[in-house]
Coordinates of C-alpha atoms and ligand atoms in Angstrom, one line a residue:
M1 CA 0.0 0.0 0.0
Y2 CA 2.8 2.4 1.0
Q3 CA 6.0 2.8 -0.9
S4 CA 9.1 2.6 1.3
F5 CA 12.5 4.3 0.9
I6 CA 15.7 3.2 2.6
G7 CA 19.1 4.8 2.5
L8 CA 22.1 3.5 4.4
E9 CA 25.1 5.3 5.9
V10 CA 27.7 2.7 6.5
H11 CA 30.9 3.4 8.4
I12 CA 33.9 1.2 8.0
H13 CA 37.2 1.2 9.8
L14 CA 40.0 1.2 7.3
L15 CA 42.8 -1.3 8.0
T16 CA 45.5 1.4 8.2
K17 CA 48.3 0.6 10.7
T18 CA 48.1 4.1 12.2
K19 CA 45.3 6.6 12.7
V20 CA 44.2 9.0 10.0
F21 CA 45.8 12.2 11.2
C22 CA 48.5 11.0 13.6
E23 CA 51.0 8.2 14.1
C24 CA 49.1 6.3 16.9
R25 CA 48.5 2.6 16.5
S26 CA 45.0 1.8 15.1
A27 CA 43.9 -1.4 16.8
F28 CA 40.9 -2.9 18.5
G29 CA 40.9 -4.3 22.0
D30 CA 44.1 -2.6 23.4
E31 CA 44.3 -1.4 27.0
P32 CA 42.1 1.8 27.1
N33 CA 43.8 5.1 26.4
T34 CA 47.2 3.6 25.4
N35 CA 47.1 4.5 21.7
V36 CA 46.8 8.2 22.1
C37 CA 48.8 11.4 21.5
P38 CA 48.2 15.1 21.6
V39 CA 46.8 15.1 18.1
C40 CA 44.1 12.5 18.6
L41 CA 43.4 13.8 22.1
G42 CA 42.7 17.2 20.5
Y43 CA 45.2 19.3 22.4
P44 CA 45.2 22.9 21.3
G45 CA 47.8 23.9 18.7
V46 CA 48.7 20.5 17.4
L47 CA 48.7 19.8 13.6
P48 CA 47.0 16.8 11.9
A49 CA 49.0 15.0 9.1
L50 CA 47.1 13.1 6.5
N51 CA 47.7 9.3 6.3
I52 CA 47.9 8.7 2.6
E53 CA 47.1 5.0 3.0
A54 CA 43.7 5.9 4.5
L55 CA 43.1 8.1 1.4
R56 CA 44.2 5.2 -0.9
M57 CA 42.0 2.6 0.8
G58 CA 39.1 5.1 0.8
C59 CA 39.5 5.6 -3.0
I60 CA 39.8 1.8 -3.5
V61 CA 36.4 1.4 -2.0
A62 CA 35.0 4.4 -3.9
K63 CA 36.2 2.8 -7.2
A64 CA 34.8 -0.6 -6.3
L65 CA 31.4 1.2 -5.8
N66 CA 31.7 2.8 -9.2
C67 CA 32.2 6.3 -7.8
R68 CA 34.0 9.1 -9.5
I69 CA 37.1 10.3 -7.7
P70 CA 37.2 14.1 -8.1
E71 CA 40.2 16.0 -9.3
K72 CA 40.5 17.7 -5.9
T73 CA 39.3 16.4 -2.6
W74 CA 39.7 18.1 0.8
F75 CA 38.6 18.1 4.4
E76 CA 36.2 20.1 6.5
R77 CA 35.6 20.6 10.2
K78 CA 32.2 19.4 11.4
Q79 CA 31.5 21.3 14.6
Y80 CA 29.6 19.8 17.4
F81 CA 30.1 19.0 21.1
Y82 CA 30.3 15.5 22.5
P83 CA 32.5 14.1 25.2
D84 CA 34.0 11.4 23.0
M85 CA 35.4 14.1 20.7
T86 CA 37.8 16.4 22.5
K87 CA 38.4 18.9 19.7
N88 CA 34.7 19.8 19.6
Y89 CA 34.9 19.2 15.9
Q90 CA 35.4 16.2 13.7
I91 CA 37.6 16.4 10.6
S92 CA 35.4 15.0 7.8
Q93 CA 34.6 15.7 4.2
F94 CA 31.7 17.8 3.0
A95 CA 32.0 19.7 -0.3
S96 CA 34.2 17.3 -2.3
P97 CA 34.3 13.8 -0.8
L98 CA 36.8 11.4 -2.2
G99 CA 34.1 9.3 -3.9
Q100 CA 31.0 10.7 -5.7
E101 CA 28.0 9.4 -7.5
G102 CA 28.5 5.6 -7.8
Y103 CA 26.3 2.6 -7.6
V104 CA 26.3 -1.0 -6.6
D105 CA 24.1 -3.9 -7.9
I106 CA 22.7 -6.0 -5.2
E107 CA 21.4 -9.5 -5.9
G108 CA 18.8 -11.5 -4.0
G109 CA 15.7 -13.5 -4.5
W110 CA 14.1 -10.5 -6.1
G111 CA 16.7 -10.4 -8.9
V112 CA 19.2 -7.6 -9.4
K113 CA 18.7 -4.1 -8.1
R114 CA 20.9 -1.0 -8.6
V115 CA 21.5 1.1 -5.5
R116 CA 23.0 4.5 -6.2
I117 CA 25.9 5.6 -3.9
H118 CA 25.7 9.3 -3.0
E119 CA 29.2 9.5 -1.8
C120 CA 32.1 8.0 0.2
H121 CA 34.0 10.3 2.5
L122 CA 36.9 9.9 4.8
E123 CA 36.8 11.1 8.4
E124 CA 38.1 10.4 11.9
D125 CA 36.3 8.2 14.3
A126 CA 35.4 9.5 17.8
G127 CA 36.4 7.9 21.1
K128 CA 34.3 5.4 22.8
M129 CA 32.0 6.0 25.8
I130 CA 31.6 3.1 28.3
H131 CA 28.7 3.6 30.6
T132 CA 29.0 1.9 33.9
G133 CA 26.4 2.1 36.7
A134 CA 27.6 5.3 38.4
A135 CA 29.8 6.9 35.7
S136 CA 30.7 7.1 32.1
L137 CA 34.2 6.3 31.1
L138 CA 36.0 7.4 28.0
D139 CA 38.5 5.4 25.9
Y140 CA 40.2 7.5 23.2
N141 CA 42.0 4.6 21.5
R142 CA 39.4 4.8 18.7
A143 CA 39.6 8.6 18.4
G144 CA 41.2 9.4 15.1
V145 CA 40.9 5.9 13.6
S146 CA 40.4 6.1 9.8
L147 CA 36.7 5.9 9.1
L148 CA 35.1 5.7 5.6
E149 CA 31.5 6.6 5.4
I150 CA 29.5 5.2 2.5
V151 CA 26.2 7.0 1.9
T152 CA 23.6 5.5 -0.4
E153 CA 20.6 7.2 -2.1
P154 CA 17.3 6.1 -0.7
D155 CA 16.9 3.4 -3.4
M156 CA 16.2 0.3 -1.2
E157 CA 12.7 -0.7 -0.2
T158 CA 12.9 -3.6 2.2
G159 CA 14.9 -4.7 5.2
E160 CA 16.0 -7.7 3.1
E161 CA 17.5 -5.5 0.4
A162 CA 19.4 -3.5 3.0
E163 CA 20.6 -6.7 4.6
V164 CA 22.0 -7.9 1.3
F165 CA 23.6 -4.5 0.6
I166 CA 25.5 -4.7 3.9
Q167 CA 26.5 -8.4 3.4
Q168 CA 27.7 -7.6 -0.2
L169 CA 29.6 -4.5 1.0
R170 CA 31.1 -6.5 3.8
R171 CA 32.4 -9.2 1.5
M172 CA 33.7 -6.6 -0.9
V173 CA 35.7 -4.6 1.6
R174 CA 37.2 -7.8 3.0
Y175 CA 38.1 -9.0 -0.6
L176 CA 39.8 -5.6 -1.1
G177 CA 41.7 -6.0 2.2
V178 CA 40.7 -2.5 3.4
C179 CA 38.4 -3.5 6.3
D180 CA 38.0 -6.6 8.4
G181 CA 34.2 -6.2 8.3
N182 CA 33.8 -7.2 11.9
M183 CA 30.4 -5.8 12.9
E184 CA 30.6 -7.0 16.5
E185 CA 33.8 -5.1 17.1
G186 CA 32.3 -2.0 15.3
S187 CA 34.6 -2.1 12.3
L188 CA 31.5 -1.9 10.1
R189 CA 28.4 -0.2 11.4
A190 CA 25.3 1.1 9.8
D191 CA 22.8 3.8 10.3
A192 CA 19.6 3.0 8.4
N193 CA 17.2 5.8 7.2
V194 CA 13.7 4.9 6.3
S195 CA 10.5 6.6 5.3
I196 CA 7.2 5.6 3.7
N197 CA 4.7 7.4 1.7
L198 CA 1.6 6.9 -0.5
H199 CA 2.6 5.5 -3.9
G200 CA 3.9 8.2 -6.3
K201 CA 4.2 10.8 -3.6
G202 CA 8.0 10.6 -3.3
L203 CA 10.0 10.4 -0.1
G204 CA 8.3 10.5 3.2
R205 CA 9.5 11.9 6.5
K206 CA 12.5 9.8 7.5
V207 CA 13.5 8.1 10.7
E208 CA 17.1 7.2 11.3
I209 CA 17.9 3.9 13.1
K210 CA 21.4 4.4 14.5
N211 CA 24.3 2.1 15.2
L212 CA 23.1 -1.2 13.9
N213 CA 25.9 -3.7 14.5
S214 CA 24.7 -6.7 12.5
S215 CA 23.1 -7.0 9.1
R216 CA 20.3 -9.0 10.7
F217 CA 19.4 -6.1 12.9
V218 CA 19.4 -3.8 9.8
R219 CA 16.8 -6.0 8.3
L220 CA 14.7 -6.5 11.5
G221 CA 14.9 -2.8 12.5
L222 CA 13.9 -1.5 9.0
N223 CA 11.0 -4.0 8.6
Y224 CA 9.8 -3.1 12.1
E225 CA 10.0 0.6 11.3
I226 CA 8.1 0.2 8.0
G227 CA 5.3 -1.6 9.9
R228 CA 5.3 1.0 12.7
Q229 CA 5.2 3.9 10.3
S230 CA 2.4 2.3 8.2
K231 CA 0.3 2.1 11.4
V232 CA 1.0 5.8 12.1
L233 CA -0.2 6.8 8.6
D234 CA -3.1 4.4 8.7
A235 CA -4.3 6.2 11.9
G236 CA -4.2 9.5 9.9
K237 CA -1.2 10.8 11.9
A238 CA 2.2 12.0 10.7
V239 CA 5.5 10.2 11.3
V240 CA 7.8 12.1 13.6
Q241 CA 11.2 12.8 12.2
E242 CA 13.6 11.3 14.8
T243 CA 16.5 9.1 15.6
R244 CA 15.6 5.7 17.0
L245 CA 17.6 2.7 18.3
W246 CA 17.0 -1.0 17.8
N247 CA 16.4 -2.8 21.0
E248 CA 17.5 -6.3 20.4
N249 CA 15.9 -7.6 23.6
R250 CA 12.5 -6.4 22.7
D251 CA 12.7 -6.7 18.9
Q252 CA 11.6 -3.1 18.4
T253 CA 12.9 0.4 17.6
E254 CA 12.7 3.0 20.3
S255 CA 12.9 6.7 20.2
M256 CA 16.3 8.2 21.1
R257 CA 16.0 11.9 20.1
R258 CA 13.8 14.1 17.9
K259 CA 15.5 15.7 14.9
E260 CA 13.1 18.2 13.6
N261 CA 15.4 20.3 11.7
A262 CA 18.8 19.6 10.2
Q263 CA 21.6 20.3 12.7
D264 CA 24.0 23.1 11.6
Y265 CA 27.5 21.8 11.8
R266 CA 29.1 25.0 10.5
Y267 CA 31.3 23.1 8.1
F268 CA 34.4 25.0 7.0
P269 CA 37.5 23.8 5.3
E270 CA 40.2 22.4 7.6
P271 CA 43.0 24.9 7.4
D272 CA 45.7 22.6 8.6
L273 CA 45.3 20.0 5.8
P274 CA 46.2 20.6 2.1
I275 CA 43.8 20.0 -0.7
F276 CA 44.6 16.5 -2.2
A277 CA 44.8 16.2 -6.0
P278 CA 45.4 12.6 -6.8
D279 CA 48.1 12.1 -9.5
A280 CA 48.4 9.4 -12.1
A281 CA 50.6 7.2 -9.9
F282 CA 48.1 7.4 -7.0
L283 CA 45.2 6.5 -9.3
K284 CA 47.1 3.6 -10.8
S285 CA 47.9 2.3 -7.3
V286 CA 44.1 2.4 -6.6
D287 CA 43.3 0.6 -9.9
D288 CA 45.9 -2.0 -9.2
A289 CA 44.3 -2.9 -5.9
L290 CA 40.9 -3.7 -7.5
V291 CA 40.9 -7.5 -7.3
E292 CA 38.2 -9.6 -9.0
F293 CA 35.0 -8.8 -7.1
P294 CA 33.2 -11.5 -5.1
L295 CA 29.9 -11.6 -7.1
P296 CA 31.5 -11.8 -10.6
R297 CA 34.0 -14.3 -9.3
Q298 CA 31.2 -16.5 -7.9
K299 CA 29.5 -16.5 -11.3
R300 CA 32.8 -17.2 -13.1
M301 CA 33.4 -20.2 -10.9
V302 CA 30.0 -21.6 -11.6
A303 CA 30.7 -21.4 -15.3
E304 CA 34.3 -22.5 -15.2
Y305 CA 34.1 -25.4 -12.7
G306 CA 30.5 -26.6 -13.2
L307 CA 29.7 -25.8 -9.5
S308 CA 26.2 -25.0 -8.2
N309 CA 25.5 -21.4 -7.3
E310 CA 25.4 -22.4 -3.6
Q311 CA 28.7 -24.1 -3.7
A312 CA 30.4 -21.2 -5.5
A313 CA 28.9 -18.8 -2.9
L314 CA 30.3 -20.8 -0.1
L315 CA 33.7 -21.0 -1.7
C316 CA 33.7 -17.2 -2.4
E317 CA 32.7 -16.3 1.2
E318 CA 36.4 -15.2 1.7
K319 CA 38.9 -14.3 -1.0
S320 CA 41.5 -16.5 0.6
F321 CA 39.2 -19.5 0.5
A322 CA 38.3 -19.0 -3.2
D323 CA 42.1 -18.5 -3.9
Y324 CA 42.8 -21.7 -2.0
F325 CA 40.2 -23.6 -4.1
E326 CA 41.5 -22.3 -7.4
A327 CA 45.1 -23.0 -6.5
T328 CA 44.2 -26.6 -5.5
V329 CA 42.2 -27.2 -8.7
A330 CA 45.1 -25.8 -10.8
A331 CA 47.7 -27.9 -9.1
A332 CA 45.6 -31.1 -9.4
R333 CA 44.7 -30.4 -13.1
A334 CA 48.4 -29.7 -14.0
A335 CA 49.3 -33.2 -12.8
E336 CA 46.4 -35.0 -14.5
R337 CA 46.5 -36.1 -18.1
D338 CA 43.4 -38.2 -18.2
A339 CA 40.6 -36.0 -19.6
E340 CA 37.8 -37.8 -17.7
R341 CA 39.5 -37.5 -14.4
R342 CA 40.5 -33.9 -15.1
A343 CA 36.9 -33.1 -15.5
Q344 CA 36.1 -34.5 -12.0
I345 CA 38.8 -32.6 -10.1
A346 CA 36.9 -29.3 -9.4
K347 CA 34.0 -31.3 -8.0
S348 CA 36.1 -33.4 -5.7
V349 CA 38.1 -30.4 -4.5
T350 CA 34.8 -28.7 -3.7
N351 CA 33.7 -31.6 -1.6
W352 CA 37.0 -31.7 0.2
L353 CA 36.9 -28.0 0.9
L354 CA 33.3 -27.7 2.0
T355 CA 33.3 -30.7 4.2
D356 CA 36.7 -31.9 5.5
I357 CA 38.8 -28.7 5.3
K358 CA 36.0 -26.5 6.7
H359 CA 35.6 -29.0 9.5
I360 CA 39.3 -28.9 10.3
L361 CA 39.3 -25.1 10.2
S362 CA 36.5 -24.8 12.6
R363 CA 37.9 -27.5 14.9
E364 CA 41.3 -25.9 14.9
G365 CA 39.8 -22.4 15.4
V366 CA 41.4 -21.1 12.2
S367 CA 39.3 -18.6 10.3
L368 CA 38.7 -19.0 6.5
M369 CA 40.8 -15.8 6.1
D370 CA 43.8 -17.6 7.5
I371 CA 43.5 -20.8 5.5
S372 CA 46.9 -20.2 3.9
A373 CA 48.5 -20.8 7.3
L374 CA 47.3 -24.4 7.2
K375 CA 49.9 -27.2 6.8
I376 CA 47.5 -28.6 4.2
T377 CA 48.6 -26.5 1.3
P378 CA 46.8 -26.5 -2.0
K379 CA 49.6 -28.5 -3.5
R380 CA 49.3 -31.2 -0.8
L381 CA 45.6 -31.3 -1.0
A382 CA 45.9 -31.6 -4.8
A383 CA 48.3 -34.5 -4.5
L384 CA 45.8 -36.3 -2.1
V385 CA 42.9 -35.7 -4.5
A386 CA 44.9 -37.1 -7.3
M387 CA 45.9 -40.2 -5.3
V388 CA 42.2 -41.0 -4.6
A389 CA 41.3 -40.4 -8.3
N390 CA 44.0 -42.7 -9.5
H391 CA 43.0 -45.4 -7.0
E392 CA 46.4 -45.1 -5.3
T393 CA 44.8 -45.0 -2.0
S394 CA 41.3 -45.4 -0.6
M395 CA 39.0 -42.5 0.4
K396 CA 39.1 -43.8 3.9
N397 CA 42.9 -43.7 4.1
A398 CA 43.0 -40.4 2.3
K399 CA 40.9 -38.8 5.0
Q400 CA 43.2 -40.2 7.7
A401 CA 46.2 -38.9 5.7
L402 CA 44.6 -35.4 5.7
E403 CA 44.7 -35.3 9.5
L404 CA 48.4 -36.5 9.4
I405 CA 49.4 -33.8 7.0
L406 CA 48.1 -31.4 9.6
S407 CA 49.8 -33.0 12.6
E408 CA 53.0 -34.2 11.0
D409 CA 53.6 -31.5 8.4
K410 CA 54.4 -34.1 5.7
D411 CA 53.5 -34.6 2.0
P412 CA 50.6 -37.0 1.5
M413 CA 52.6 -39.3 -0.7
D414 CA 55.1 -39.8 2.2
I415 CA 52.4 -40.5 4.7
I416 CA 50.6 -43.0 2.4
V417 CA 53.8 -44.9 1.7
E418 CA 55.0 -44.8 5.4
R419 CA 51.8 -46.2 6.7
G420 CA 51.4 -48.7 3.9
W421 CA 48.1 -47.1 2.9
G422 CA 48.8 -47.5 -0.8
Q423 CA 46.0 -49.2 -2.6
I424 CA 46.6 -52.5 -4.4
T425 CA 45.4 -52.3 -8.0
D426 CA 47.4 -55.2 -9.4
P427 CA 44.8 -57.8 -10.5
T428 CA 47.2 -60.7 -10.1
E429 CA 47.8 -59.8 -6.5
I430 CA 44.1 -59.4 -5.8
G431 CA 43.4 -62.6 -7.8
R432 CA 45.6 -64.5 -5.4
A433 CA 43.6 -63.3 -2.4
V434 CA 40.4 -64.2 -4.2
A435 CA 41.6 -67.7 -4.9
E436 CA 42.5 -68.1 -1.2
V437 CA 39.1 -67.0 -0.1
E438 CA 37.5 -69.2 -2.7
K439 CA 39.2 -72.2 -1.1
E440 CA 38.5 -71.1 2.5
E441 CA 34.9 -70.2 1.9
A442 CA 34.0 -73.1 -0.4
E443 CA 30.5 -73.5 1.2
T444 CA 29.6 -69.9 0.7
V445 CA 31.0 -69.9 -2.8
R446 CA 28.9 -72.9 -3.6
E447 CA 25.7 -71.5 -2.3
L448 CA 26.3 -68.2 -4.1
S449 CA 27.0 -69.8 -7.4
I450 CA 23.8 -71.8 -7.2
L451 CA 21.8 -68.7 -6.4
I452 CA 23.4 -67.0 -9.4
A453 CA 22.8 -70.0 -11.6
D454 CA 19.2 -69.8 -10.7
A455 CA 19.3 -66.3 -11.9
S456 CA 17.6 -65.2 -8.7
V457 CA 19.5 -62.2 -7.5
S458 CA 18.1 -62.3 -4.1
K459 CA 18.9 -60.4 -1.0
R460 CA 20.8 -63.4 0.2
A461 CA 23.0 -63.5 -2.9
R462 CA 23.9 -59.8 -2.4
S463 CA 24.8 -60.3 1.2
L464 CA 26.9 -63.4 0.4
S465 CA 28.8 -61.6 -2.3
A466 CA 29.4 -58.6 0.0
Y467 CA 30.6 -61.1 2.6
L468 CA 33.2 -62.6 0.2
T469 CA 34.3 -59.2 -1.0
G470 CA 34.9 -58.2 2.6
K471 CA 37.0 -61.3 3.2
V472 CA 39.2 -60.5 0.2
L473 CA 39.6 -56.9 1.4
A474 CA 40.5 -58.1 4.8
R475 CA 43.1 -60.5 3.4
T476 CA 44.8 -57.5 1.7
G477 CA 44.8 -55.5 4.9
G478 CA 42.1 -53.3 3.4
R479 CA 44.4 -52.0 0.7
A480 CA 42.9 -53.6 -2.3
D481 CA 41.0 -51.4 -4.7
P482 CA 37.4 -52.3 -3.6
K483 CA 36.0 -51.9 -7.1
L484 CA 38.5 -54.3 -8.6
V485 CA 37.9 -56.8 -5.7
G486 CA 34.1 -56.7 -6.4
E487 CA 34.8 -57.3 -10.1
L488 CA 37.1 -60.3 -9.5
V489 CA 34.8 -61.9 -6.9
R490 CA 31.9 -61.6 -9.3
R491 CA 34.0 -63.3 -12.1
M492 CA 35.1 -66.0 -9.8
I493 CA 31.5 -66.9 -8.9
E494 CA 30.4 -66.7 -12.5
N495 CA 33.1 -69.2 -13.4
Q496 CA 31.8 -71.5 -10.8
A497 CA 28.3 -71.2 -12.1
I498 CA 29.2 -71.8 -15.7
C499 CA 31.3 -74.9 -15.0
P500 CA 30.3 -76.1 -11.6
S501 CA 32.3 -79.4 -11.8
S502 CA 32.5 -79.7 -8.1
L503 CA 28.9 -78.5 -7.6
A504 CA 27.2 -80.8 -10.1
P505 CA 26.5 -83.7 -7.7
S506 CA 25.3 -81.5 -4.9
I507 CA 22.8 -79.8 -7.2
G508 CA 21.3 -83.2 -7.8
E509 CA 21.2 -84.1 -4.2
Ligands
LIG601 P1 20.8 14.1 6.7 O1 20.9 15.5 6.3 O2 19.7 13.9 7.8 O3 22.1 13.5 7.1 P2 20.9 13.1 4.1 O4 20.2 13.7 3.0 O5 22.4 13.4 4.2 O6 20.2 13.3 5.5 O7 20.8 11.5 3.9 C1 21.3 10.6 4.8 C2 20.8 9.2 4.5 O8 19.4 9.2 4.6 C3 21.1 8.8 3.0 O9 21.4 7.5 3.0 C4 19.8 9.1 2.3 O10 19.7 8.2 1.2 C5 18.7 8.8 3.4 N1 17.5 9.5 3.2 C6 17.4 10.9 3.0 N2 16.1 11.2 3.0 C7 15.4 10.1 3.1 C8 14.0 9.9 3.2 N3 13.1 10.8 3.1 N4 13.6 8.6 3.3 C9 14.5 7.6 3.4 N5 15.8 7.8 3.4 C10 16.3 9.0 3.3
LIG602 ZN1 47.3 10.1 18.1
LIG603 MG1 23.8 13.9 5.8

């Protein structure tokens, strides 16, 4: 009935080693007030110095979001008072932010939707207030940390779309290596603006939901707000323009402060920082950092490796995981000449990664991002996959070998040889074991050959043949190629059935 409009303001902490205007360490979780200096504590008379890495990372994100980087970009002071900001102004960008007029395509169950990006601007984060029972404490470690704000146009309509926007953006900045995307630690946080109106009437009066620290809360908060505002309009009232907070314990938004007219921040150009005019070398370094993006990569992997969309999405969750997958497939393919087996490689590597390797990572507490630290390198996994494909070892032993690569830091071939886990594929050797079992299990063999001669492939026949196959496998210490064993046992029985010299009398009994 109503049309809804959603615009997001997403803040991301850039992974610069130092803060944006001073040399202090930029890190989460350090002892409070240890990464501070006169600049980020806002002492009078100190001078900010621009961190070029912050500018570069900001431009990398801007480019990834299809923004235009202006010829000149500069900083302004945004004046307001708040205890977590000692200077009483924040250095931010206003008139010419580093990224302008971009877009990003988001994809979900509804198809593809283009969301316009109004701008990306670089600013300093404020300190952190910690409210205890009796007092409020201040930690200025976060003051001055490089913060990039991404502002969208109000092009989204549902909580689901906004959630996907955040998820895609998160994966993107992690791929680019400019933000760890950790929403719980506040490295990525969102303010969500939403209004509703009668169809065709344009934007409504907006409500801002502040400080959402999970993409799920973005979805829940916005959908709650759309419902709440609809009821207000249904009742013939007007929505109050205000800032609200998401209460995750009560699953509702709650009013924080009214915001009737736009606050006047008295922006003016920061006199202590020069105008930045990116040169060709800077712009090239930005372009060089633009890796293949997650969504296109996911689609390419579906086409190139014959994966399902779900599999490709799981593999592309982290760039390092997708890199690991492609390196393993490449190594395994390079060593495989048989076309049929080559075609199977990507599928088996996918299975290994999405089950065994993921299981090991979570058990060992290693994040997907750090997969390259694993002793199971793509080369080693490729060798193991090849050994299974070539029947050089059984799947069961290969899985055990995987664990030993991890604990003993050895190549799979060495482990398989050392433990005697190589698979016997020589028909003569397996034939010998079959002949021995044939003699030992004469009764069973006889019964089975009668069953087969009767052409009644009963349950009993199946269980007897499984029994004999098991006996042969046991005789080879479990190392015989099970497929070959099954084949040789079947042939042995058939021979019995065709020329049952020893059986003839008993049939007549
Ligand atoms: P403000 O001046 O309050 O900061 P802006 O115009 O800068 O507002 O927009 C901030 C965010 O709010 C943007 O993401 C924008 O898309 C969104 N927004 C602006 N007006 C509306 C509206 N009427 N309904 C929904 N979202 C809006
Ligand atoms: Zn400092
Ligand atoms: Mg604004």
